[in-house]
Short mmCIF file of N, CA and C in Angstrom, two decimals:
data_model
loop_
_atom_site.label_atom_id
_atom_site.label_comp_id
_atom_site.label_asym_id
_atom_site.label_seq_id
_atom_site.Cartn_x
_atom_site.Cartn_y
_atom_site.Cartn_z
N UNK A 1 9.51 -9.92 12.15
CA UNK A 1 8.34 -10.64 11.67
C UNK A 1 7.22 -9.64 11.38
N UNK A 2 6.62 -9.74 10.20
CA UNK A 2 5.52 -8.85 9.83
C UNK A 2 4.28 -9.23 10.63
N UNK A 3 3.75 -8.27 11.36
CA UNK A 3 2.56 -8.49 12.18
C UNK A 3 1.34 -8.01 11.38
N UNK A 4 0.74 -8.93 10.65
CA UNK A 4 -0.39 -8.61 9.78
C UNK A 4 -1.57 -8.03 10.56
N UNK A 5 -1.82 -8.58 11.74
CA UNK A 5 -2.94 -8.09 12.56
C UNK A 5 -2.71 -6.64 12.98
N UNK A 6 -1.49 -6.30 13.36
CA UNK A 6 -1.19 -4.92 13.76
C UNK A 6 -1.35 -3.97 12.58
N UNK A 7 -0.94 -4.39 11.39
CA UNK A 7 -1.10 -3.56 10.19
C UNK A 7 -2.58 -3.33 9.90
N UNK A 8 -3.38 -4.37 10.01
CA UNK A 8 -4.83 -4.26 9.75
C UNK A 8 -5.50 -3.43 10.84
N UNK A 9 -5.12 -3.62 12.09
CA UNK A 9 -5.69 -2.81 13.18
C UNK A 9 -5.42 -1.33 12.95
N UNK A 10 -4.20 -1.01 12.54
CA UNK A 10 -3.85 0.38 12.24
C UNK A 10 -4.71 0.88 11.07
N UNK A 11 -4.81 0.08 10.02
CA UNK A 11 -5.61 0.47 8.84
C UNK A 11 -7.06 0.75 9.23
N UNK A 12 -7.61 -0.07 10.11
CA UNK A 12 -9.00 0.12 10.53
C UNK A 12 -9.16 1.30 11.48
N UNK A 13 -8.15 1.59 12.29
CA UNK A 13 -8.22 2.72 13.20
C UNK A 13 -8.17 4.05 12.44
N UNK A 14 -7.31 4.14 11.42
CA UNK A 14 -7.04 5.42 10.76
C UNK A 14 -7.64 5.53 9.36
N UNK A 15 -8.55 4.64 8.98
CA UNK A 15 -9.04 4.64 7.61
C UNK A 15 -9.76 5.94 7.23
N UNK A 16 -10.38 6.60 8.18
CA UNK A 16 -11.17 7.79 7.84
C UNK A 16 -10.64 9.06 8.49
N UNK A 17 -9.38 9.02 8.95
CA UNK A 17 -8.75 10.21 9.53
C UNK A 17 -7.25 10.07 9.37
N UNK A 18 -6.53 11.12 9.78
CA UNK A 18 -5.08 11.12 9.65
C UNK A 18 -4.43 11.06 11.02
N UNK A 19 -3.46 10.19 11.16
CA UNK A 19 -2.68 10.09 12.39
C UNK A 19 -1.82 11.35 12.49
N UNK A 20 -1.98 12.15 13.55
CA UNK A 20 -1.21 13.40 13.64
C UNK A 20 0.29 13.19 13.79
N UNK A 21 0.73 11.98 14.04
CA UNK A 21 2.16 11.70 14.13
C UNK A 21 2.84 11.69 12.76
N UNK A 22 2.05 11.72 11.70
CA UNK A 22 2.57 11.68 10.33
C UNK A 22 2.02 12.86 9.53
N UNK A 23 2.76 13.30 8.50
CA UNK A 23 2.18 14.30 7.61
C UNK A 23 1.04 13.68 6.82
N UNK A 24 0.15 14.52 6.29
CA UNK A 24 -0.89 14.03 5.39
C UNK A 24 -0.80 14.80 4.08
N UNK A 25 -1.33 14.22 3.05
CA UNK A 25 -1.19 14.75 1.69
C UNK A 25 -2.55 14.74 0.99
N UNK A 26 -2.71 15.57 -0.04
CA UNK A 26 -3.94 15.53 -0.83
C UNK A 26 -4.13 14.15 -1.43
N UNK A 27 -3.07 13.60 -2.00
CA UNK A 27 -3.06 12.21 -2.47
C UNK A 27 -2.35 11.40 -1.40
N UNK A 28 -3.12 10.85 -0.47
CA UNK A 28 -2.57 10.28 0.76
C UNK A 28 -2.52 8.76 0.77
N UNK A 29 -2.91 8.11 -0.33
CA UNK A 29 -3.07 6.66 -0.28
C UNK A 29 -1.79 5.93 0.11
N UNK A 30 -0.67 6.27 -0.50
CA UNK A 30 0.55 5.52 -0.25
C UNK A 30 1.15 5.86 1.10
N UNK A 31 1.04 7.11 1.53
CA UNK A 31 1.46 7.49 2.87
C UNK A 31 0.71 6.66 3.91
N UNK A 32 -0.59 6.52 3.74
CA UNK A 32 -1.42 5.72 4.65
C UNK A 32 -1.00 4.25 4.62
N UNK A 33 -0.78 3.69 3.44
CA UNK A 33 -0.36 2.28 3.35
C UNK A 33 1.01 2.10 4.00
N UNK A 34 1.91 3.06 3.79
CA UNK A 34 3.23 2.98 4.43
C UNK A 34 3.09 2.98 5.95
N UNK A 35 2.21 3.81 6.47
CA UNK A 35 1.97 3.82 7.92
C UNK A 35 1.46 2.46 8.39
N UNK A 36 0.56 1.86 7.62
CA UNK A 36 0.04 0.54 7.98
C UNK A 36 1.16 -0.50 7.99
N UNK A 37 2.00 -0.50 6.96
CA UNK A 37 3.12 -1.44 6.90
C UNK A 37 4.07 -1.22 8.08
N UNK A 38 4.32 0.03 8.40
CA UNK A 38 5.20 0.36 9.55
C UNK A 38 4.58 -0.13 10.85
N UNK A 39 3.26 0.04 10.99
CA UNK A 39 2.57 -0.46 12.19
C UNK A 39 2.69 -1.97 12.31
N UNK A 40 2.82 -2.65 11.17
CA UNK A 40 3.02 -4.09 11.16
C UNK A 40 4.45 -4.50 11.42
N UNK A 41 5.33 -3.52 11.66
CA UNK A 41 6.71 -3.81 12.02
C UNK A 41 7.70 -3.74 10.87
N UNK A 42 7.26 -3.33 9.69
CA UNK A 42 8.19 -3.25 8.55
C UNK A 42 9.32 -2.27 8.86
N UNK A 43 10.56 -2.70 8.68
CA UNK A 43 11.70 -1.83 8.98
C UNK A 43 11.95 -0.82 7.87
N UNK A 44 12.29 0.39 8.27
CA UNK A 44 12.63 1.43 7.31
C UNK A 44 14.12 1.34 7.00
N UNK A 45 14.49 1.78 5.78
CA UNK A 45 15.89 1.85 5.41
C UNK A 45 16.05 2.84 4.26
N UNK A 46 17.27 3.39 4.16
CA UNK A 46 17.59 4.26 3.04
C UNK A 46 17.79 5.72 3.35
N UNK A 47 17.39 6.17 4.56
CA UNK A 47 17.53 7.58 4.93
C UNK A 47 18.98 8.01 4.80
N UNK A 48 19.29 9.17 4.27
CA UNK A 48 18.42 10.28 3.88
C UNK A 48 18.16 10.38 2.38
N UNK A 49 18.53 9.36 1.60
CA UNK A 49 18.36 9.42 0.15
C UNK A 49 16.89 9.17 -0.21
N UNK A 50 16.20 10.20 -0.69
CA UNK A 50 14.77 10.09 -0.99
C UNK A 50 14.49 9.10 -2.11
N UNK A 51 15.50 8.82 -2.94
CA UNK A 51 15.30 7.90 -4.07
C UNK A 51 15.61 6.46 -3.71
N UNK A 52 16.05 6.21 -2.50
CA UNK A 52 16.45 4.86 -2.09
C UNK A 52 15.65 4.43 -0.87
N UNK A 53 15.37 3.14 -0.80
CA UNK A 53 14.73 2.59 0.38
C UNK A 53 13.29 3.02 0.55
N UNK A 54 12.85 2.85 1.80
CA UNK A 54 11.46 3.15 2.20
C UNK A 54 11.56 3.66 3.63
N UNK A 55 11.24 4.97 3.85
CA UNK A 55 11.45 5.55 5.16
C UNK A 55 10.74 6.89 5.29
N UNK A 56 10.55 7.30 6.53
CA UNK A 56 10.12 8.65 6.88
C UNK A 56 10.90 9.02 8.14
N UNK A 57 11.53 10.20 8.11
CA UNK A 57 12.39 10.58 9.23
C UNK A 57 12.77 12.05 9.08
N UNK A 58 12.90 12.74 10.20
CA UNK A 58 13.44 14.09 10.20
C UNK A 58 12.68 15.08 9.33
N UNK A 59 11.37 14.92 9.23
CA UNK A 59 10.56 15.85 8.45
C UNK A 59 10.61 15.63 6.95
N UNK A 60 11.19 14.53 6.52
CA UNK A 60 11.21 14.20 5.10
C UNK A 60 10.96 12.70 4.94
N UNK A 61 10.88 12.22 3.71
CA UNK A 61 10.49 10.84 3.45
C UNK A 61 10.99 10.43 2.07
N UNK A 62 11.08 9.12 1.90
CA UNK A 62 11.46 8.58 0.59
C UNK A 62 10.27 8.70 -0.36
N UNK A 63 10.57 8.71 -1.64
CA UNK A 63 9.49 8.72 -2.64
C UNK A 63 8.59 7.50 -2.46
N UNK A 64 9.19 6.36 -2.11
CA UNK A 64 8.40 5.13 -1.96
C UNK A 64 7.44 5.19 -0.77
N UNK A 65 7.69 6.07 0.19
CA UNK A 65 6.78 6.22 1.32
C UNK A 65 5.47 6.85 0.90
N UNK A 66 5.51 7.76 -0.10
CA UNK A 66 4.33 8.58 -0.41
C UNK A 66 3.82 8.46 -1.84
N UNK A 67 4.53 7.82 -2.73
CA UNK A 67 4.15 7.80 -4.15
C UNK A 67 3.84 6.37 -4.58
N UNK A 68 2.65 6.16 -5.11
CA UNK A 68 2.19 4.81 -5.48
C UNK A 68 3.16 4.10 -6.40
N UNK A 69 3.57 4.79 -7.46
CA UNK A 69 4.45 4.15 -8.44
C UNK A 69 5.79 3.78 -7.82
N UNK A 70 6.30 4.63 -6.94
CA UNK A 70 7.57 4.34 -6.27
C UNK A 70 7.45 3.18 -5.30
N UNK A 71 6.34 3.12 -4.53
CA UNK A 71 6.15 1.98 -3.63
C UNK A 71 6.02 0.69 -4.43
N UNK A 72 5.34 0.75 -5.54
CA UNK A 72 5.19 -0.43 -6.40
C UNK A 72 6.57 -0.98 -6.77
N UNK A 73 7.49 -0.09 -7.20
CA UNK A 73 8.83 -0.54 -7.58
C UNK A 73 9.63 -1.01 -6.38
N UNK A 74 9.47 -0.32 -5.26
CA UNK A 74 10.19 -0.74 -4.06
C UNK A 74 9.78 -2.16 -3.66
N UNK A 75 8.49 -2.42 -3.60
CA UNK A 75 8.02 -3.74 -3.19
C UNK A 75 8.46 -4.81 -4.18
N UNK A 76 8.56 -4.45 -5.45
CA UNK A 76 8.93 -5.40 -6.49
C UNK A 76 10.41 -5.73 -6.48
N UNK A 77 11.25 -4.84 -5.92
CA UNK A 77 12.69 -5.03 -6.05
C UNK A 77 13.45 -5.15 -4.72
N UNK A 78 12.83 -4.85 -3.60
CA UNK A 78 13.54 -4.86 -2.32
C UNK A 78 13.98 -6.27 -1.95
N UNK A 79 15.24 -6.37 -1.55
CA UNK A 79 15.79 -7.65 -1.10
C UNK A 79 16.23 -7.60 0.36
N UNK A 80 16.02 -6.45 1.02
CA UNK A 80 16.42 -6.26 2.40
C UNK A 80 15.27 -5.58 3.14
N UNK A 81 15.02 -6.00 4.38
CA UNK A 81 13.96 -5.35 5.17
C UNK A 81 12.58 -5.68 4.65
N UNK A 82 11.79 -4.66 4.38
CA UNK A 82 10.44 -4.84 3.83
C UNK A 82 10.56 -5.44 2.43
N UNK A 83 10.02 -6.65 2.28
CA UNK A 83 10.09 -7.36 1.01
C UNK A 83 8.71 -7.92 0.67
N UNK A 84 8.47 -8.08 -0.62
CA UNK A 84 7.20 -8.63 -1.08
C UNK A 84 7.46 -9.53 -2.28
N UNK A 85 6.49 -10.36 -2.56
CA UNK A 85 6.53 -11.19 -3.75
C UNK A 85 5.20 -10.96 -4.47
N UNK A 86 5.28 -10.85 -5.79
CA UNK A 86 4.05 -10.70 -6.59
C UNK A 86 3.35 -12.05 -6.65
N UNK A 87 2.03 -12.00 -6.51
CA UNK A 87 1.22 -13.20 -6.69
C UNK A 87 0.28 -12.94 -7.87
N UNK A 88 -0.18 -14.01 -8.49
CA UNK A 88 -0.93 -13.89 -9.74
C UNK A 88 -2.37 -13.45 -9.55
N UNK A 89 -2.93 -13.72 -8.38
CA UNK A 89 -4.37 -13.55 -8.21
C UNK A 89 -4.66 -12.89 -6.87
N UNK A 90 -5.67 -12.03 -6.84
CA UNK A 90 -6.07 -11.38 -5.59
C UNK A 90 -6.43 -12.40 -4.52
N UNK A 91 -6.94 -13.55 -4.92
CA UNK A 91 -7.32 -14.58 -3.95
C UNK A 91 -6.12 -15.21 -3.25
N UNK A 92 -4.92 -14.93 -3.76
CA UNK A 92 -3.69 -15.43 -3.13
C UNK A 92 -3.18 -14.48 -2.04
N UNK A 93 -3.85 -13.36 -1.84
CA UNK A 93 -3.42 -12.38 -0.85
C UNK A 93 -3.89 -12.75 0.55
N UNK A 94 -3.19 -12.20 1.54
CA UNK A 94 -3.56 -12.38 2.95
C UNK A 94 -3.79 -11.01 3.56
N UNK A 95 -4.30 -11.01 4.79
CA UNK A 95 -4.44 -9.75 5.52
C UNK A 95 -3.09 -9.04 5.55
N UNK A 96 -3.11 -7.71 5.39
CA UNK A 96 -1.89 -6.93 5.44
C UNK A 96 -1.11 -6.87 4.14
N UNK A 97 -1.56 -7.56 3.12
CA UNK A 97 -0.91 -7.49 1.81
C UNK A 97 -1.36 -6.22 1.08
N UNK A 98 -0.70 -5.91 -0.03
CA UNK A 98 -0.86 -4.63 -0.71
C UNK A 98 -1.24 -4.85 -2.17
N UNK A 99 -2.12 -3.98 -2.67
CA UNK A 99 -2.47 -3.99 -4.09
C UNK A 99 -2.11 -2.63 -4.67
N UNK A 100 -1.42 -2.65 -5.83
CA UNK A 100 -1.10 -1.44 -6.58
C UNK A 100 -2.01 -1.37 -7.80
N UNK A 101 -2.50 -0.16 -8.11
CA UNK A 101 -3.47 0.06 -9.18
C UNK A 101 -2.92 1.00 -10.24
N UNK A 102 -3.04 0.59 -11.49
CA UNK A 102 -2.73 1.42 -12.66
C UNK A 102 -4.07 1.63 -13.37
N UNK A 103 -4.77 2.70 -13.01
CA UNK A 103 -6.13 2.91 -13.51
C UNK A 103 -6.18 3.12 -15.03
N UNK A 104 -5.19 3.78 -15.61
CA UNK A 104 -5.20 4.05 -17.04
C UNK A 104 -4.58 2.91 -17.87
N UNK A 105 -3.94 1.97 -17.21
CA UNK A 105 -3.30 0.88 -17.92
C UNK A 105 -2.08 1.34 -18.71
N UNK A 106 -1.45 2.45 -18.26
CA UNK A 106 -0.33 3.04 -18.99
C UNK A 106 1.03 2.70 -18.37
N UNK A 107 1.04 1.82 -17.37
CA UNK A 107 2.29 1.44 -16.73
C UNK A 107 2.68 2.30 -15.54
N UNK A 108 1.93 3.36 -15.29
CA UNK A 108 2.20 4.24 -14.14
C UNK A 108 1.15 3.93 -13.07
N UNK A 109 1.61 3.48 -11.91
CA UNK A 109 0.67 3.06 -10.86
C UNK A 109 0.22 4.26 -10.03
N UNK A 110 -1.10 4.37 -9.88
CA UNK A 110 -1.75 5.57 -9.36
C UNK A 110 -2.28 5.44 -7.94
N UNK A 111 -2.43 4.22 -7.44
CA UNK A 111 -3.15 4.03 -6.18
C UNK A 111 -2.61 2.79 -5.48
N UNK A 112 -2.75 2.79 -4.14
CA UNK A 112 -2.29 1.68 -3.32
C UNK A 112 -3.32 1.41 -2.23
N UNK A 113 -3.60 0.12 -1.97
CA UNK A 113 -4.52 -0.28 -0.90
C UNK A 113 -3.90 -1.39 -0.07
N UNK A 114 -4.52 -1.66 1.08
CA UNK A 114 -4.09 -2.75 1.95
C UNK A 114 -5.27 -3.68 2.20
N UNK A 115 -5.02 -4.97 2.18
CA UNK A 115 -6.05 -5.98 2.42
C UNK A 115 -6.35 -6.01 3.92
N UNK A 116 -7.64 -5.78 4.26
CA UNK A 116 -8.05 -5.73 5.67
C UNK A 116 -9.13 -6.75 6.01
N UNK A 117 -9.60 -7.49 5.02
CA UNK A 117 -10.63 -8.49 5.28
C UNK A 117 -10.95 -9.25 4.00
N UNK A 118 -11.97 -10.09 4.10
CA UNK A 118 -12.38 -10.90 2.96
C UNK A 118 -13.89 -11.03 2.94
N UNK A 119 -14.44 -11.08 1.74
CA UNK A 119 -15.83 -11.44 1.51
C UNK A 119 -15.76 -12.76 0.77
N UNK A 120 -15.94 -13.86 1.49
CA UNK A 120 -15.61 -15.17 0.93
C UNK A 120 -14.10 -15.22 0.75
N UNK A 121 -13.65 -15.44 -0.49
CA UNK A 121 -12.21 -15.41 -0.73
C UNK A 121 -11.79 -14.16 -1.51
N UNK A 122 -12.69 -13.19 -1.63
CA UNK A 122 -12.40 -11.93 -2.31
C UNK A 122 -11.88 -10.90 -1.30
N UNK A 123 -10.67 -10.36 -1.53
CA UNK A 123 -10.13 -9.38 -0.60
C UNK A 123 -10.95 -8.09 -0.53
N UNK A 124 -11.02 -7.56 0.68
CA UNK A 124 -11.57 -6.23 0.92
C UNK A 124 -10.40 -5.36 1.35
N UNK A 125 -10.42 -4.09 0.92
CA UNK A 125 -9.27 -3.22 1.14
C UNK A 125 -9.67 -1.91 1.79
N UNK A 126 -8.69 -1.31 2.47
CA UNK A 126 -8.80 0.05 3.00
C UNK A 126 -7.88 0.94 2.20
N UNK A 127 -8.24 2.23 2.14
CA UNK A 127 -7.42 3.19 1.41
C UNK A 127 -7.68 4.60 1.90
N UNK A 128 -6.75 5.48 1.56
CA UNK A 128 -6.91 6.93 1.75
C UNK A 128 -6.98 7.60 0.37
N UNK A 129 -7.06 8.88 0.37
CA UNK A 129 -7.34 9.83 -0.71
C UNK A 129 -8.85 9.94 -0.80
N UNK A 130 -9.53 8.95 -1.33
CA UNK A 130 -10.97 8.80 -1.11
C UNK A 130 -11.08 7.70 -0.07
N UNK A 131 -11.20 8.11 1.19
CA UNK A 131 -11.09 7.16 2.30
C UNK A 131 -12.10 6.03 2.15
N UNK A 132 -11.60 4.82 2.29
CA UNK A 132 -12.42 3.63 2.10
C UNK A 132 -12.08 2.58 3.15
N UNK A 133 -13.10 1.86 3.57
CA UNK A 133 -12.92 0.74 4.49
C UNK A 133 -13.69 -0.45 3.96
N UNK A 134 -13.04 -1.61 3.96
CA UNK A 134 -13.66 -2.87 3.55
C UNK A 134 -14.31 -2.76 2.16
N UNK A 135 -13.58 -2.14 1.25
CA UNK A 135 -14.06 -1.94 -0.12
C UNK A 135 -13.61 -3.12 -0.99
N UNK A 136 -14.42 -3.50 -1.98
CA UNK A 136 -14.02 -4.55 -2.90
C UNK A 136 -12.72 -4.14 -3.60
N UNK A 137 -11.77 -5.04 -3.65
CA UNK A 137 -10.43 -4.76 -4.17
C UNK A 137 -10.42 -4.30 -5.62
N UNK A 138 -11.43 -4.64 -6.40
CA UNK A 138 -11.42 -4.32 -7.83
C UNK A 138 -11.60 -2.83 -8.12
N UNK A 139 -12.26 -2.10 -7.21
CA UNK A 139 -12.46 -0.65 -7.36
C UNK A 139 -13.33 -0.29 -8.56
N UNK A 140 -14.18 -1.21 -9.01
CA UNK A 140 -15.01 -0.91 -10.17
C UNK A 140 -16.01 0.21 -9.90
N UNK A 141 -16.26 0.51 -8.62
CA UNK A 141 -17.17 1.60 -8.27
C UNK A 141 -16.46 2.95 -8.16
N UNK A 142 -15.16 2.97 -8.45
CA UNK A 142 -14.38 4.21 -8.36
C UNK A 142 -14.49 5.00 -9.67
N UNK A 143 -14.52 6.32 -9.56
CA UNK A 143 -14.52 7.16 -10.75
C UNK A 143 -13.21 7.02 -11.52
N UNK A 144 -12.15 6.58 -10.86
CA UNK A 144 -10.85 6.41 -11.52
C UNK A 144 -10.78 5.10 -12.31
N UNK A 145 -11.65 4.14 -11.99
CA UNK A 145 -11.60 2.83 -12.65
C UNK A 145 -11.89 2.97 -14.14
N UNK A 146 -11.12 2.23 -14.92
CA UNK A 146 -11.35 2.14 -16.37
C UNK A 146 -11.20 0.68 -16.77
N UNK A 147 -11.71 0.35 -17.95
CA UNK A 147 -11.56 -1.02 -18.44
C UNK A 147 -10.09 -1.42 -18.55
N UNK A 148 -9.20 -0.44 -18.71
CA UNK A 148 -7.77 -0.69 -18.86
C UNK A 148 -7.05 -0.89 -17.53
N UNK A 149 -7.75 -0.76 -16.41
CA UNK A 149 -7.12 -0.85 -15.09
C UNK A 149 -6.34 -2.16 -14.95
N UNK A 150 -5.11 -2.01 -14.43
CA UNK A 150 -4.25 -3.17 -14.16
C UNK A 150 -3.90 -3.15 -12.68
N UNK A 151 -3.64 -4.33 -12.14
CA UNK A 151 -3.34 -4.49 -10.72
C UNK A 151 -2.04 -5.27 -10.57
N UNK A 152 -1.33 -4.98 -9.48
CA UNK A 152 -0.24 -5.85 -9.03
C UNK A 152 -0.57 -6.23 -7.59
N UNK A 153 -0.52 -7.52 -7.32
CA UNK A 153 -0.84 -8.06 -6.01
C UNK A 153 0.48 -8.41 -5.31
N UNK A 154 0.74 -7.74 -4.17
CA UNK A 154 1.97 -7.96 -3.43
C UNK A 154 1.67 -8.68 -2.12
N UNK A 155 2.26 -9.84 -1.96
CA UNK A 155 2.24 -10.56 -0.68
C UNK A 155 3.46 -10.10 0.10
N UNK A 156 3.24 -9.46 1.23
CA UNK A 156 4.33 -8.99 2.07
C UNK A 156 4.95 -10.21 2.76
N UNK A 157 6.28 -10.35 2.63
CA UNK A 157 6.95 -11.48 3.24
C UNK A 157 6.93 -11.32 4.76
N UNK A 158 6.75 -12.44 5.44
CA UNK A 158 6.62 -12.42 6.90
C UNK A 158 7.92 -12.11 7.61
N UNK A 159 9.04 -12.46 7.01
CA UNK A 159 10.33 -12.26 7.66
C UNK A 159 11.06 -11.09 7.02
N UNK A 160 11.69 -10.26 7.86
CA UNK A 160 12.46 -9.12 7.36
C UNK A 160 13.96 -9.44 7.26
N UNK A 161 14.33 -10.66 7.62
CA UNK A 161 15.76 -11.05 7.58
C UNK A 161 16.25 -11.17 6.15
#
């Protein structure tokens, strides 16, 4: 069972620093989101094939653990373990859900965040790379934001069965 509160607690604890139990990267957003999902109980699978599954183990990791575009595809296609369903609107998200960002609108997803709260019914998100806590999900205040920015809203399924 996905523990949304545990994922959010982890996100709030580590939003502005790096957990020494994990590697950190210059572009750390997806690594951080993966850690949050793992803290929520999401099961890893696919080791040792870096192109398959979602995992970190033995000093290496899957592409989906650390790369925004790869995590986007993993969440969109996984039918075992960590699974998600796309929802049409950010207002359909819950705590612990994930947003993928394509800032250039070119089909390549550049950034990943986790929903950690709400302002009314508007999600607030945490992220790494440019560390953020309780930031408006739209990211219009980001230097990376463009009018072409596209989003995918992933509702993490509660059951891993």
